[in-house]
Every structure is written in C-alpha cells, then in structure tokens.
Coordinates of C-alpha atoms in Angstrom, one line a residue:
M1 CA -157.7 -172.4 22.1
F2 CA -155.0 -171.5 19.0
H3 CA -154.4 -172.2 15.6
P4 CA -151.9 -175.5 14.8
E5 CA -150.1 -173.2 12.7
D6 CA -149.4 -171.1 15.6
L7 CA -147.7 -173.4 17.6
R8 CA -144.2 -174.4 16.3
S9 CA -142.8 -174.6 12.6
A10 CA -141.3 -177.9 13.3
K11 CA -144.9 -179.1 13.5
F12 CA -146.8 -176.2 12.0
T13 CA -145.5 -172.8 10.6
A14 CA -147.6 -172.2 7.6
G15 CA -149.0 -168.7 7.5
A16 CA -151.1 -168.3 11.0
P17 CA -153.9 -165.8 11.2
E18 CA -153.1 -162.8 12.4
A19 CA -156.0 -160.3 13.7
T20 CA -156.4 -157.0 14.8
C21 CA -158.3 -155.3 16.7
A22 CA -160.2 -153.2 14.2
Q23 CA -161.2 -156.6 12.4
D24 CA -164.5 -158.8 13.5
A25 CA -163.2 -161.9 15.5
T26 CA -165.8 -163.8 14.2
Q27 CA -164.6 -163.4 10.7
P28 CA -161.3 -165.3 9.3
V29 CA -158.5 -163.0 9.1
Q30 CA -154.9 -163.2 6.8
E31 CA -151.4 -162.0 7.3
K32 CA -150.6 -159.2 5.7
R33 CA -148.5 -161.2 2.9
N34 CA -146.2 -159.3 0.4
E35 CA -146.9 -160.3 -2.8
N36 CA -143.9 -159.9 -4.2
R37 CA -142.4 -162.6 -1.8
P38 CA -145.1 -165.6 -1.8
H39 CA -142.9 -168.2 -0.3
T40 CA -142.0 -166.2 2.8
Q41 CA -143.7 -165.4 6.3
V42 CA -144.3 -162.1 7.6
T43 CA -141.3 -160.7 9.4
V44 CA -140.7 -160.5 12.9
E45 CA -140.7 -156.6 12.8
E46 CA -144.1 -156.8 11.0
L47 CA -145.7 -158.9 13.5
V48 CA -144.3 -156.6 16.2
Q49 CA -145.9 -153.8 14.2
Q50 CA -148.7 -155.5 14.4
I51 CA -149.0 -155.9 18.0
K52 CA -148.2 -152.4 18.5
E53 CA -151.2 -151.3 16.0
A54 CA -153.3 -153.5 18.4
A55 CA -152.2 -152.2 21.5
D56 CA -152.7 -148.6 20.1
Q57 CA -156.2 -149.7 18.7
L58 CA -157.1 -150.4 22.4
L59 CA -157.0 -146.9 23.5
A60 CA -159.6 -145.9 20.3
D61 CA -161.7 -148.8 21.8
R62 CA -161.8 -147.1 25.3
A63 CA -161.2 -150.2 26.4
D64 CA -161.5 -151.1 30.0
R65 CA -158.7 -150.9 32.4
G66 CA -158.9 -154.5 33.6
D67 CA -159.2 -156.1 29.9
V68 CA -156.0 -154.2 29.0
K69 CA -154.0 -155.4 32.3
I70 CA -155.0 -159.1 31.1
L71 CA -153.5 -158.3 28.1
A72 CA -150.7 -156.7 29.1
T73 CA -150.0 -159.3 31.9
A74 CA -150.1 -162.2 29.0
I75 CA -147.9 -160.5 26.7
K76 CA -145.1 -159.8 29.3
E77 CA -145.3 -163.1 30.6
L78 CA -145.4 -164.7 27.2
R79 CA -142.6 -162.8 26.0
H80 CA -140.4 -163.6 28.9
A81 CA -141.3 -167.6 28.9
L82 CA -140.5 -167.6 25.0
S83 CA -137.1 -165.9 25.5
L84 CA -136.6 -168.6 28.5
F85 CA -137.5 -171.6 26.2
A86 CA -135.5 -170.2 23.3
R87 CA -132.6 -171.3 24.5
Y88 CA -133.8 -175.0 24.5
R89 CA -135.6 -175.4 21.4
H90 CA -133.1 -177.8 19.9
L91 CA -133.8 -180.1 22.7
R92 CA -137.1 -182.7 22.6
K93 CA -139.1 -181.9 25.5
V94 CA -141.3 -184.1 27.6
T95 CA -144.4 -182.0 29.9
I96 CA -145.2 -183.9 32.8
F97 CA -148.4 -183.6 34.7
G98 CA -149.6 -184.9 38.1
S99 CA -150.8 -184.1 41.3
A100 CA -149.0 -181.0 43.5
R101 CA -150.1 -183.6 46.6
T102 CA -148.4 -187.0 46.1
P103 CA -146.0 -187.6 48.7
R104 CA -142.3 -188.5 48.0
D105 CA -142.6 -192.3 49.3
H106 CA -145.8 -192.8 46.9
P107 CA -145.5 -194.9 44.3
A108 CA -146.6 -192.7 41.5
Y109 CA -143.8 -190.2 42.9
Q110 CA -141.1 -193.0 42.3
A111 CA -142.5 -193.7 39.2
A112 CA -142.4 -190.5 37.4
V113 CA -138.7 -189.9 39.1
A114 CA -137.9 -193.0 37.3
F115 CA -139.6 -192.0 33.7
A116 CA -138.2 -188.8 34.0
R117 CA -134.5 -190.0 34.7
K118 CA -135.0 -192.4 31.5
M119 CA -136.4 -189.6 29.0
A120 CA -133.4 -187.3 30.4
E121 CA -130.9 -190.0 29.8
L122 CA -132.3 -190.3 25.8
G123 CA -131.7 -186.2 26.0
F124 CA -135.3 -185.1 26.4
M125 CA -135.9 -181.9 28.9
I126 CA -138.3 -182.5 31.2
I127 CA -141.3 -179.5 31.6
T128 CA -143.5 -179.7 34.7
G129 CA -145.5 -177.0 36.9
A130 CA -142.6 -176.8 39.0
A131 CA -144.4 -177.4 42.6
S132 CA -144.3 -180.1 44.9
G133 CA -145.5 -183.5 44.4
I134 CA -145.4 -185.0 40.4
M135 CA -143.7 -181.9 39.5
E136 CA -141.2 -182.2 41.8
A137 CA -140.5 -185.9 41.2
G138 CA -140.5 -185.2 37.2
H139 CA -137.5 -182.4 38.2
V140 CA -135.8 -185.0 40.7
G141 CA -135.5 -187.5 38.1
A142 CA -134.3 -185.2 35.1
G143 CA -131.7 -183.0 37.3
K144 CA -131.3 -179.3 37.3
E145 CA -129.4 -179.6 33.8
R146 CA -132.7 -181.3 31.9
S147 CA -135.4 -179.4 34.1
L148 CA -137.7 -176.3 33.1
G149 CA -140.4 -175.2 35.3
I150 CA -144.0 -173.5 34.6
N151 CA -145.5 -172.3 37.8
I152 CA -148.2 -170.6 38.7
R153 CA -149.4 -167.9 40.9
L154 CA -152.1 -168.8 43.2
P155 CA -153.9 -167.3 46.2
F156 CA -152.3 -170.1 48.4
E157 CA -148.7 -170.3 48.4
Q158 CA -147.3 -172.7 45.7
A159 CA -143.4 -172.4 45.7
A160 CA -141.5 -174.0 43.4
N161 CA -139.7 -177.3 44.2
P162 CA -136.1 -177.3 45.0
V163 CA -134.7 -178.7 42.0
I164 CA -135.9 -175.7 40.1
A165 CA -135.8 -173.3 42.4
A166 CA -131.8 -173.7 42.8
D167 CA -131.7 -172.3 39.2
D168 CA -134.5 -169.9 38.8
T169 CA -133.1 -169.0 35.1
R170 CA -135.2 -172.4 34.1
L171 CA -138.2 -171.2 35.9
V172 CA -141.2 -168.8 34.6
N173 CA -144.0 -167.6 37.0
F174 CA -147.4 -167.1 35.0
K175 CA -150.8 -165.4 36.7
Y176 CA -153.1 -167.2 34.2
F177 CA -153.6 -170.5 33.9
F178 CA -154.4 -170.4 29.7
T179 CA -151.1 -168.5 29.1
R180 CA -149.4 -171.4 31.2
K181 CA -151.1 -173.9 29.5
L182 CA -150.2 -172.9 26.2
M183 CA -146.7 -173.4 27.1
F184 CA -147.1 -176.7 28.4
V185 CA -148.6 -178.0 25.2
K186 CA -146.3 -175.8 23.0
E187 CA -143.1 -176.5 23.6
A188 CA -143.9 -180.4 24.5
D189 CA -142.7 -183.3 22.1
A190 CA -144.8 -185.5 24.4
V191 CA -146.9 -185.3 27.5
A192 CA -147.1 -187.6 29.9
L193 CA -150.0 -187.7 32.9
F194 CA -149.7 -189.1 36.3
P195 CA -152.7 -189.6 38.7
G196 CA -153.6 -186.3 40.1
G197 CA -156.9 -183.8 40.8
F198 CA -158.8 -181.5 38.9
G199 CA -155.9 -179.4 37.6
T200 CA -154.4 -182.8 36.1
L201 CA -157.6 -183.9 34.6
D202 CA -157.9 -180.3 32.9
E203 CA -154.4 -180.6 31.5
G204 CA -155.1 -183.8 30.2
F205 CA -158.1 -183.0 28.8
E206 CA -156.9 -179.8 27.4
A207 CA -154.0 -181.8 25.5
L208 CA -156.3 -184.6 24.3
T209 CA -158.8 -181.5 22.7
L210 CA -155.9 -179.8 21.1
V211 CA -154.7 -183.0 19.5
Q212 CA -158.0 -184.5 18.5
T213 CA -159.2 -181.5 17.2
G214 CA -156.0 -180.4 15.1
K215 CA -155.3 -177.3 17.3
S216 CA -152.0 -178.3 18.3
H217 CA -148.9 -180.3 16.7
M218 CA -149.3 -184.5 17.2
F219 CA -147.5 -185.8 19.8
P220 CA -147.6 -188.8 22.1
I221 CA -149.9 -188.5 25.3
L222 CA -149.2 -191.3 27.8
L223 CA -151.5 -191.8 30.7
I224 CA -149.2 -193.4 33.3
D225 CA -150.4 -195.6 36.4
E226 CA -148.2 -196.6 39.3
P227 CA -147.2 -200.1 39.0
G228 CA -150.6 -202.3 39.4
G229 CA -152.6 -198.8 39.4
N230 CA -155.8 -198.1 38.1
Y231 CA -156.5 -194.6 38.1
W232 CA -156.0 -194.3 34.1
R233 CA -157.4 -197.4 33.4
T234 CA -160.7 -196.6 35.3
F235 CA -160.3 -193.1 33.3
D236 CA -159.9 -195.2 30.1
Q237 CA -163.1 -197.3 30.8
F238 CA -164.9 -194.0 31.8
L239 CA -164.2 -192.5 27.9
R240 CA -165.1 -195.9 26.6
E241 CA -168.3 -196.5 28.4
M242 CA -169.4 -192.5 28.2
L243 CA -168.5 -191.0 25.2
L244 CA -167.4 -193.8 23.1
R245 CA -170.3 -195.6 23.4
R246 CA -172.6 -192.7 23.2
E247 CA -170.6 -191.7 20.2
Y248 CA -169.4 -188.5 21.6
I249 CA -165.8 -189.4 20.3
S250 CA -164.7 -191.6 17.5
P251 CA -163.1 -195.1 17.7
Q252 CA -160.2 -193.5 16.2
D253 CA -159.8 -190.9 18.9
L254 CA -158.4 -193.7 21.5
A255 CA -155.4 -193.7 18.8
L256 CA -154.5 -190.5 20.7
Y257 CA -153.4 -192.2 24.0
K258 CA -151.7 -194.8 25.6
V259 CA -152.7 -196.2 29.3
T260 CA -149.7 -198.2 31.1
D261 CA -148.4 -198.9 34.5
N262 CA -144.7 -199.7 32.8
I263 CA -142.5 -197.1 32.6
D264 CA -139.9 -198.7 30.3
E265 CA -143.4 -198.9 28.1
A266 CA -143.8 -195.5 28.3
V267 CA -140.9 -194.7 27.6
A268 CA -140.8 -196.9 24.5
E269 CA -143.9 -195.2 23.2
I270 CA -141.8 -192.0 23.0
R271 CA -139.0 -193.3 21.4
Q272 CA -140.9 -195.2 18.6
F273 CA -143.2 -191.9 17.7
Y274 CA -139.9 -190.5 16.7
R275 CA -138.2 -193.6 14.9
V276 CA -139.0 -192.6 11.3
Y277 CA -141.4 -189.5 11.9
H278 CA -139.9 -185.8 12.8
S279 CA -142.3 -183.2 12.5
M280 CA -145.1 -182.0 10.6
R281 CA -146.5 -178.5 8.8
Y282 CA -148.7 -177.3 6.4
V283 CA -147.6 -175.8 2.9
G284 CA -148.9 -174.1 0.2
R285 CA -152.1 -172.6 -1.1
K286 CA -153.7 -175.9 -1.0
H287 CA -152.7 -176.4 2.4
Y288 CA -150.9 -179.7 1.6
L289 CA -150.0 -181.6 4.9
V290 CA -146.2 -182.6 5.1
L291 CA -144.6 -185.3 7.1
R292 CA -141.2 -185.1 7.9
L293 CA -139.5 -188.4 7.7
R294 CA -135.8 -189.8 8.7
S295 CA -136.5 -193.0 6.3
I296 CA -137.1 -193.2 2.6
L297 CA -140.3 -195.0 1.9
P298 CA -140.1 -197.9 -0.9
P299 CA -142.7 -197.4 -3.7
E300 CA -144.7 -200.6 -2.5
L301 CA -145.0 -198.7 0.8
L302 CA -145.9 -195.8 -0.2
E303 CA -148.9 -198.0 -2.5
R304 CA -150.0 -199.4 0.9
I305 CA -150.5 -196.2 2.7
R306 CA -152.6 -194.8 -0.4
Q307 CA -155.0 -197.9 0.2
E308 CA -154.7 -197.9 3.9
F309 CA -155.3 -194.4 4.8
A310 CA -157.2 -193.2 1.4
D311 CA -160.2 -192.4 3.7
M312 CA -158.3 -189.6 5.9
V313 CA -157.5 -187.6 2.4
A314 CA -159.2 -184.6 1.0
G315 CA -158.2 -184.2 -2.4
E316 CA -154.7 -185.2 -3.6
T317 CA -153.1 -188.4 -2.4
F318 CA -150.3 -189.2 -0.6
E319 CA -147.0 -188.3 -2.5
L320 CA -142.9 -188.2 -2.2
V321 CA -141.8 -184.9 -2.3
P322 CA -138.9 -182.7 -1.3
A323 CA -138.9 -180.0 0.6
D324 CA -141.5 -176.9 0.1
P325 CA -140.1 -173.4 -0.8
E326 CA -142.5 -172.4 2.6
E327 CA -139.7 -174.4 4.7
H328 CA -136.8 -172.2 4.2
N329 CA -136.5 -170.9 8.1
D330 CA -136.2 -174.6 8.9
V331 CA -132.8 -175.1 7.1
H332 CA -131.6 -177.9 9.0
L333 CA -134.7 -180.0 8.0
M334 CA -134.5 -179.1 4.2
H335 CA -132.6 -182.8 3.3
L336 CA -135.5 -185.0 5.1
P337 CA -138.0 -186.9 2.7
R338 CA -141.1 -185.6 2.6
L339 CA -144.9 -187.4 2.7
R340 CA -147.5 -184.7 1.2
F341 CA -151.2 -185.1 1.1
Q342 CA -154.3 -183.2 1.5
F343 CA -155.5 -184.2 4.8
D344 CA -159.0 -183.7 5.5
R345 CA -158.2 -182.2 9.1
R346 CA -160.8 -184.3 10.8
S347 CA -159.3 -187.7 11.2
L348 CA -156.7 -186.4 13.8
G349 CA -157.2 -190.1 15.1
R350 CA -156.6 -191.6 11.8
L351 CA -153.2 -189.1 11.2
R352 CA -151.8 -190.8 14.3
Q353 CA -152.4 -193.9 13.0
L354 CA -150.8 -193.4 10.0
I355 CA -147.8 -191.7 12.0
D356 CA -147.6 -195.2 14.0
F357 CA -147.6 -197.2 10.5
L358 CA -144.7 -195.4 9.2
N359 CA -142.9 -196.1 12.5
R360 CA -143.2 -199.5 12.5
E361 CA -143.7 -200.2 8.6
A362 CA -140.6 -197.8 7.1
P363 CA -137.3 -199.1 6.5
D364 CA -134.6 -197.8 9.3
P365 CA -133.8 -194.5 9.4
I366 CA -130.8 -193.4 7.4
F367 CA -131.1 -189.6 8.2
P368 CA -129.9 -188.9 12.0
E369 CA -132.2 -187.6 14.6
V370 CA -131.8 -183.5 13.9
P371 CA -133.3 -181.0 16.7
P372 CA -136.8 -179.5 16.2
A373 CA -137.0 -176.3 14.0
V374 CA -137.3 -173.2 15.8
P375 CA -141.1 -172.5 17.3
A376 CA -143.1 -169.4 16.2
I377 CA -146.1 -168.0 17.6

C-alpha cells in the first residue's frame, strides 16, 4: 500500500512522508524540509540521498541477502518503469484488466477491443498486463502507438502479446506483483475491468480498496460485461448482499464503480468524469483538499455544494481559491480554478459524488483540457 501523496502530482503531491531504515516504521515520519523554503518540496537530489542512506543502513542492519535482493530488484524495476512512463505523462491513460484466457472470438474480447479503440481515438493510452486474452484485446484496439505493457515474470511462460512485443520500448517486465500493481494504479486516469479470474478480481479489489481508503487518487472504475453478460452484475449483487447489507462497506462506496455491458456507456462515464474536474491534491499545513476545475463555479452553485456536501467537511468549508504556492511544480495547471476545503478523508464515496455533481452541474468548461501534471514518487 502507498500514501496518496506518493502517487502523482496531478492528483496528490503534498509532502509525501519518506522513511529511513533508522526510523520506526510504525511511527509517522515527515520529509526533511528546509525551513527556509516552506513552499518547496524536497528536491530529487535530496530524495536520492535518502535512498542511498537507507541502502547503507541495510549493511548496518546486517540485513539478510534475500531481503536486500527484494529491495534491489524492486528499485531497479521501478526505476525502469518510471523512466518508460515518463515519456507519456502528458497523456491520460486507461488501465484494462481481464483474463489472459479469453479467446479472440469471445464477446468479452471483442468488447475490450472496441472499448480500447474508442478510448485511443479520444487520445487515451491503454495500459494492460501485456499478455494474451483481454490484455491483448486492449492493445489490439489501441494499436501499438497507444499501447503500454506491464508484464509479470511467472514460473510458467507468459509471453508478451504480438502488439506490444513488436515494440518492447513500451513494455516493462516485473518480478513482483506489488510493484507491477503500483504502476497499474499510479499511472491510471481510469480503470476498466473485463471478466477474469483470481488475478482480475485481485486487481479490481486493489483498485477499489485504494480509492475507497484514499490511498490513491480518484479515478473512474468501470466493470464491463460482454453485451448481455452477468459476470459483473453478479459481482455487484455479491457486494450489495454480502458486504453492504452486513455493513462491511457504506452505501456511498457503491459510487466508486459502475457496472455496464455497453461500451459507449463506459466511454461516456470516463469522458464525463473529466468534463469539469481535472485533478486533485492536498496542500498546506491544514491539509486542504484542492479540486482543480476547468469551469468557474457561480456563487449559487458554490452555495449548493456547501449545503449538499457539508457532511464530508472536517473544518473549513468549500471556497473558490487560486493555485497554492505549493503547486508551483505544476506550472501548466496554475491557471485552473480551485475548489478548496478540509476533507474528512473518510468519505471517499461522497468525494466521488461531489466530482460527479461538479461534472453534471457546473457550467461548460472555459479552460481547454490540459495534460496531467508530472507524477512524483
């Protein structure tokens, strides 16, 4: 698991806690900030130095070779993946999950091809696990130029599909699932799940858990059945009957995902999510949540928000504000209007409902779509 500020600066780039091995991992830790520059983040050079110090501490700890090998592999693979994705961070992306066993003539495969093609036509890149089945379908629909692959090395052969294998500069291979899943979610502006097995359900629950707990940026999660299919409708019934009815989740959590068997409806859901809303981040010592918007909210709409969403406020209420000095690293976003408030950090379903409200009720955007900000770890 990882903290929201660790994901990407377009979503969360407030000071992300950074630990050293000498610190108690059970205790909250803070970035080593320079008091002479209160509105700047720790520099890349300082963060790299922290990595080196943590690595040196492994020797002092007399760490087991197997433990150090895990860390070394994870760091090397993440560095490579981050370098690859850095070339495409000006583009929004959809991560597609689904079974590697789905044959090419299956309706779910064809639905994934159609969905990926439509998203690519809208300018999105498509991320998949790079193997066969639904993962291949996503790349077939997107085409080589709009495809990115995140493969996993398994005890049995899992070769990359022909689309992504034709250009391995867009492919990264991981040894560990945890680093692979980090990249799937970190780089995603939306997640689409087609029917699949244990791996697909694991990835779906991971995405839902991270969004529900605020450990990830907010993004739309689509559960897409083949036309007339009931895989995800049955899954939705399970969540409602076994989790919601027993109060293991809250009614608002159902707003975090959408079930559909209509590709056009799935595409429209993602387009609508970014109609007015652009991105979010926490700023300041009071940990304000700031929503970046592409539309200016009129006073009467701001008042409606204050009344209808007061239950998710833990302190200062909703205000329209300019960019905070802490956002200086996102220069191309500084002009966007902001809706700021102190969020209770628990009501993530309500936060999604607020974003839906803004996209539905706000005036037409007057600011053109701009790229996401540069992600940060």
